PDB file of C-alpha atoms in Angstrom:
ATOM      1  CA  MET A   1     -12.138  54.236 -52.248  1.00  0.00           C
ATOM      2  CA  THR A   2     -11.799  56.848 -54.896  1.00  0.00           C
ATOM      3  CA  ALA A   3     -13.826  60.023 -54.992  1.00  0.00           C
ATOM      4  CA  ASP A   4     -15.798  61.010 -58.052  1.00  0.00           C
ATOM      5  CA  PRO A   5     -13.842  63.875 -59.681  1.00  0.00           C
ATOM      6  CA  HIS A   6     -17.074  65.439 -60.962  1.00  0.00           C
ATOM      7  CA  GLN A   7     -18.661  65.558 -57.529  1.00  0.00           C
ATOM      8  CA  PRO A   8     -17.454  68.200 -55.006  1.00  0.00           C
ATOM      9  CA  ALA A   9     -15.927  66.716 -51.866  1.00  0.00           C
ATOM     10  CA  ASP A  10     -18.236  68.630 -49.532  1.00  0.00           C
ATOM     11  CA  ALA A  11     -21.485  68.295 -51.519  1.00  0.00           C
ATOM     12  CA  ALA A  12     -23.379  66.658 -48.643  1.00  0.00           C
ATOM     13  CA  GLU A  13     -22.257  69.167 -46.009  1.00  0.00           C
ATOM     14  CA  PRO A  14     -24.131  72.412 -45.419  1.00  0.00           C
ATOM     15  CA  PRO A  15     -22.358  75.664 -46.218  1.00  0.00           C
ATOM     16  CA  PRO A  16     -20.144  76.832 -43.360  1.00  0.00           C
ATOM     17  CA  GLN A  17     -22.066  80.093 -42.899  1.00  0.00           C
ATOM     18  CA  ALA A  18     -24.332  82.563 -44.628  1.00  0.00           C
ATOM     19  CA  VAL A  19     -24.036  86.320 -44.169  1.00  0.00           C
ATOM     20  CA  PHE A  20     -27.065  88.507 -44.884  1.00  0.00           C
ATOM     21  CA  GLN A  21     -26.222  92.207 -44.957  1.00  0.00           C
ATOM     22  CA  ILE A  22     -27.551  95.472 -46.281  1.00  0.00           C
ATOM     23  CA  SER A  23     -26.384  96.411 -49.769  1.00  0.00           C
ATOM     24  CA  ARG A  24     -23.175  98.416 -49.775  1.00  0.00           C
ATOM     25  CA  LEU A  25     -24.578 100.623 -52.557  1.00  0.00           C
ATOM     26  CA  GLY A  26     -26.318 102.631 -49.857  1.00  0.00           C
ATOM     27  CA  ILE A  27     -22.930 104.062 -48.923  1.00  0.00           C
ATOM     28  CA  PHE A  28     -22.968 105.982 -52.204  1.00  0.00           C
ATOM     29  CA  VAL A  29     -26.301 107.513 -51.208  1.00  0.00           C
ATOM     30  CA  ALA A  30     -24.806 108.633 -47.883  1.00  0.00           C
ATOM     31  CA  ILE A  31     -21.766 110.109 -49.644  1.00  0.00           C
ATOM     32  CA  ALA A  32     -24.009 111.955 -52.109  1.00  0.00           C
ATOM     33  CA  LEU A  33     -26.067 113.274 -49.187  1.00  0.00           C
ATOM     34  CA  ALA A  34     -22.891 114.532 -47.523  1.00  0.00           C
ATOM     35  CA  PHE A  35     -21.698 116.149 -50.761  1.00  0.00           C
ATOM     36  CA  PHE A  36     -24.974 117.950 -51.420  1.00  0.00           C
ATOM     37  CA  ALA A  37     -25.137 119.120 -47.791  1.00  0.00           C
ATOM     38  CA  ILE A  38     -21.942 121.190 -48.143  1.00  0.00           C
ATOM     39  CA  PRO A  39     -23.723 124.528 -48.807  1.00  0.00           C
ATOM     40  CA  PHE A  40     -26.140 123.896 -45.950  1.00  0.00           C
ATOM     41  CA  ALA A  41     -23.494 122.618 -43.526  1.00  0.00           C
ATOM     42  CA  PHE A  42     -21.384 125.752 -43.732  1.00  0.00           C
ATOM     43  CA  GLY A  43     -24.311 128.191 -43.933  1.00  0.00           C
ATOM     44  CA  ALA A  44     -24.466 128.836 -40.197  1.00  0.00           C
ATOM     45  CA  PRO A  45     -22.643 127.819 -37.040  1.00  0.00           C
ATOM     46  CA  TYR A  46     -23.222 124.213 -35.943  1.00  0.00           C
ATOM     47  CA  PHE A  47     -25.009 123.280 -39.190  1.00  0.00           C
ATOM     48  CA  TRP A  48     -22.025 121.019 -39.863  1.00  0.00           C
ATOM     49  CA  PHE A  49     -23.756 118.570 -37.507  1.00  0.00           C
ATOM     50  CA  VAL A  50     -25.801 117.591 -40.568  1.00  0.00           C
ATOM     51  CA  TYR A  51     -22.870 115.290 -41.416  1.00  0.00           C
ATOM     52  CA  VAL A  52     -23.895 113.056 -38.512  1.00  0.00           C
ATOM     53  CA  VAL A  53     -26.768 111.744 -40.663  1.00  0.00           C
ATOM     54  CA  PRO A  54     -24.665 110.357 -43.559  1.00  0.00           C
ATOM     55  CA  LEU A  55     -22.096 109.054 -41.081  1.00  0.00           C
ATOM     56  CA  GLY A  56     -24.860 107.244 -39.181  1.00  0.00           C
ATOM     57  CA  ILE A  57     -26.178 105.745 -42.428  1.00  0.00           C
ATOM     58  CA  ILE A  58     -22.713 104.443 -43.309  1.00  0.00           C
ATOM     59  CA  VAL A  59     -22.197 102.934 -39.834  1.00  0.00           C
ATOM     60  CA  TRP A  60     -25.635 101.296 -40.022  1.00  0.00           C
ATOM     61  CA  ILE A  61     -24.924  99.787 -43.451  1.00  0.00           C
ATOM     62  CA  LEU A  62     -21.513  98.461 -42.430  1.00  0.00           C
ATOM     63  CA  ARG A  63     -22.562  97.113 -39.039  1.00  0.00           C
ATOM     64  CA  VAL A  64     -26.062  95.580 -39.326  1.00  0.00           C
ATOM     65  CA  ARG A  65     -26.183  91.967 -40.530  1.00  0.00           C
ATOM     66  CA  THR A  66     -27.363  88.434 -39.793  1.00  0.00           C
ATOM     67  CA  VAL A  67     -24.843  85.591 -39.796  1.00  0.00           C
ATOM     68  CA  ALA A  68     -26.118  82.008 -39.775  1.00  0.00           C
ATOM     69  CA  ASP A  69     -23.948  78.934 -39.294  1.00  0.00           C
ATOM     70  CA  PRO A  70     -24.749  75.301 -38.408  1.00  0.00           C
ATOM     71  CA  GLU A  71     -24.629  76.044 -34.665  1.00  0.00           C
ATOM     72  CA  ALA A  72     -26.396  79.400 -34.276  1.00  0.00           C
ATOM     73  CA  VAL A  73     -27.747  82.629 -35.716  1.00  0.00           C
ATOM     74  CA  THR A  74     -25.890  85.833 -34.882  1.00  0.00           C
ATOM     75  CA  VAL A  75     -27.718  89.140 -35.211  1.00  0.00           C
ATOM     76  CA  ARG A  76     -25.505  92.197 -35.267  1.00  0.00           C
ATOM     77  CA  ARG A  77     -27.077  95.604 -34.756  1.00  0.00           C
ATOM     78  CA  VAL A  78     -25.519  99.051 -34.576  1.00  0.00           C
ATOM     79  CA  LEU A  79     -25.152  98.766 -30.802  1.00  0.00           C
ATOM     80  CA  GLY A  80     -24.858  95.132 -29.860  1.00  0.00           C
ATOM     81  CA  THR A  81     -24.724  91.543 -31.002  1.00  0.00           C
ATOM     82  CA  ARG A  82     -26.855  88.556 -30.049  1.00  0.00           C
ATOM     83  CA  ARG A  83     -26.068  84.907 -30.790  1.00  0.00           C
ATOM     84  CA  VAL A  84     -28.914  82.397 -30.530  1.00  0.00           C
ATOM     85  CA  PRO A  85     -28.377  78.633 -30.946  1.00  0.00           C
ATOM     86  CA  TRP A  86     -30.703  76.853 -33.383  1.00  0.00           C
ATOM     87  CA  SER A  87     -32.096  74.818 -30.477  1.00  0.00           C
ATOM     88  CA  GLN A  88     -33.651  78.007 -29.061  1.00  0.00           C
ATOM     89  CA  ILE A  89     -35.401  78.911 -32.336  1.00  0.00           C
ATOM     90  CA  SER A  90     -38.824  77.299 -32.716  1.00  0.00           C
ATOM     91  CA  SER A  91     -39.899  78.870 -36.030  1.00  0.00           C
ATOM     92  CA  LEU A  92     -39.676  81.899 -38.302  1.00  0.00           C
ATOM     93  CA  ARG A  93     -42.320  84.596 -38.544  1.00  0.00           C
ATOM     94  CA  LEU A  94     -42.884  86.577 -41.729  1.00  0.00           C
ATOM     95  CA  LEU A  95     -44.372  90.019 -41.184  1.00  0.00           C
ATOM     96  CA  PRO A  96     -45.212  92.648 -43.778  1.00  0.00           C
ATOM     97  CA  SER A  97     -42.629  95.396 -43.810  1.00  0.00           C
ATOM     98  CA  THR A  98     -43.466  98.898 -42.674  1.00  0.00           C
ATOM     99  CA  ARG A  99     -42.303 100.044 -46.093  1.00  0.00           C
ATOM    100  CA  SER A 100     -44.140  99.290 -49.299  1.00  0.00           C
ATOM    101  CA  ARG A 101     -41.826  96.436 -50.332  1.00  0.00           C
ATOM    102  CA  GLY A 102     -40.498  93.291 -48.778  1.00  0.00           C
ATOM    103  CA  THR A 103     -41.302  91.186 -45.786  1.00  0.00           C
ATOM    104  CA  ARG A 104     -39.559  91.193 -42.436  1.00  0.00           C
ATOM    105  CA  VAL A 105     -38.279  87.873 -41.128  1.00  0.00           C
ATOM    106  CA  SER A 106     -38.093  87.226 -37.385  1.00  0.00           C
ATOM    107  CA  ALA A 107     -36.990  84.163 -35.464  1.00  0.00           C
ATOM    108  CA  VAL A 108     -39.511  83.020 -32.860  1.00  0.00           C
ATOM    109  CA  LEU A 109     -37.611  81.744 -29.838  1.00  0.00           C
ATOM    110  CA  THR A 110     -38.718  78.866 -27.625  1.00  0.00           C
ATOM    111  CA  ASP A 111     -39.605  81.329 -24.834  1.00  0.00           C
ATOM    112  CA  GLY A 112     -42.014  83.153 -27.183  1.00  0.00           C
ATOM    113  CA  ALA A 113     -39.808  86.190 -27.809  1.00  0.00           C
ATOM    114  CA  GLU A 114     -39.060  87.358 -31.336  1.00  0.00           C
ATOM    115  CA  LEU A 115     -35.653  88.164 -32.745  1.00  0.00           C
ATOM    116  CA  PRO A 116     -35.774  90.275 -35.917  1.00  0.00           C
ATOM    117  CA  LEU A 117     -33.279  89.046 -38.523  1.00  0.00           C
ATOM    118  CA  PRO A 118     -31.978  92.169 -40.274  1.00  0.00           C
ATOM    119  CA  ALA A 119     -31.256  91.926 -44.004  1.00  0.00           C
ATOM    120  CA  VAL A 120     -32.935  88.497 -44.278  1.00  0.00           C
ATOM    121  CA  HIS A 121     -35.661  88.394 -46.926  1.00  0.00           C
ATOM    122  CA  VAL A 122     -38.137  85.712 -47.952  1.00  0.00           C
ATOM    123  CA  ARG A 123     -35.938  84.845 -50.944  1.00  0.00           C
ATOM    124  CA  ASP A 124     -33.126  84.003 -48.466  1.00  0.00           C
ATOM    125  CA  LEU A 125     -35.093  81.347 -46.547  1.00  0.00           C
ATOM    126  CA  PRO A 126     -33.841  78.345 -48.603  1.00  0.00           C
ATOM    127  CA  GLN A 127     -30.243  79.440 -47.980  1.00  0.00           C
ATOM    128  CA  LEU A 128     -30.981  79.937 -44.275  1.00  0.00           C
ATOM    129  CA  ALA A 129     -32.529  76.455 -44.115  1.00  0.00           C
ATOM    130  CA  ALA A 130     -29.486  74.921 -45.828  1.00  0.00           C
ATOM    131  CA  VAL A 131     -27.090  76.545 -43.377  1.00  0.00           C
ATOM    132  CA  SER A 132     -29.162  75.485 -40.361  1.00  0.00           C
ATOM    133  CA  GLY A 133     -28.119  71.877 -40.849  1.00  0.00           C
ATOM    134  CA  GLY A 134     -31.695  70.591 -40.778  1.00  0.00           C
ATOM    135  CA  ASN A 135     -32.900  72.722 -37.860  1.00  0.00           C
ATOM    136  CA  LEU A 136     -35.150  74.699 -40.224  1.00  0.00           C
ATOM    137  CA  PRO A 137     -37.156  72.982 -42.943  1.00  0.00           C
ATOM    138  CA  ASP A 138     -36.569  74.193 -46.491  1.00  0.00           C
ATOM    139  CA  PRO A 139     -39.655  76.215 -47.496  1.00  0.00           C
ATOM    140  CA  ASP A 140     -39.130  75.528 -51.205  1.00  0.00           C
ATOM    141  CA  PRO A 141     -41.738  72.938 -52.284  1.00  0.00           C
ATOM    142  CA  ARG A 142     -39.397  71.706 -55.042  1.00  0.00           C
ATOM    143  CA  ALA A 143     -36.845  70.687 -52.390  1.00  0.00           C
ATOM    144  CA  ALA A 144     -39.320  68.563 -50.441  1.00  0.00           C
ATOM    145  CA  PRO A 145     -39.475  64.848 -51.225  1.00  0.00           C
ATOM    146  CA  PRO A 146     -42.661  63.746 -52.991  1.00  0.00           C
ATOM    147  CA  PRO A 147     -45.390  62.531 -50.645  1.00  0.00           C
ATOM    148  CA  VAL A 148     -45.544  58.795 -50.126  1.00  0.00           C
ATOM    149  CA  HIS A 149     -48.970  57.307 -50.801  1.00  0.00           C
ATOM    150  CA  PRO A 150     -49.926  53.801 -49.698  1.00  0.00           C
ATOM    151  CA  PRO A 151     -50.354  51.396 -52.598  1.00  0.00           C
ATOM    152  CA  ASP A 152     -53.897  50.871 -53.817  1.00  0.00           C
ATOM    153  CA  ASP A 153     -55.163  47.328 -53.448  1.00  0.00           C
TER     154      ASP A 153
END
């Protein structure tokens, strides 16, 4: 058997993993905050502790993420990591964000608990469904097969 040279070899397989993380551009905001805090930080003793804020922002941006692969979803927070197999996820819940934009995505576990998925947005759901290996349905109506109607007699 010969493979079609125009067709990728792994076209039928789901992607190995998807990583959803906070934009690294936020690091520039933290650096700018640290730069503009220089006059304040050295204005009095112990005001240099103001640098803890930009450092915390940078650690948060670099650490927090959601990694999905065909076996499980891994949620990494600033202090801790949790890996949940797809078999323990019953559905996804979309909640309005506390901010004015976006929607929060949480995984509803089979025991009823919710696991917030940081950095996962509604626009990422088709990619999350593709990585799940069929454990999550693709929410895109264009990806669904057309409904089958019985023939009219």
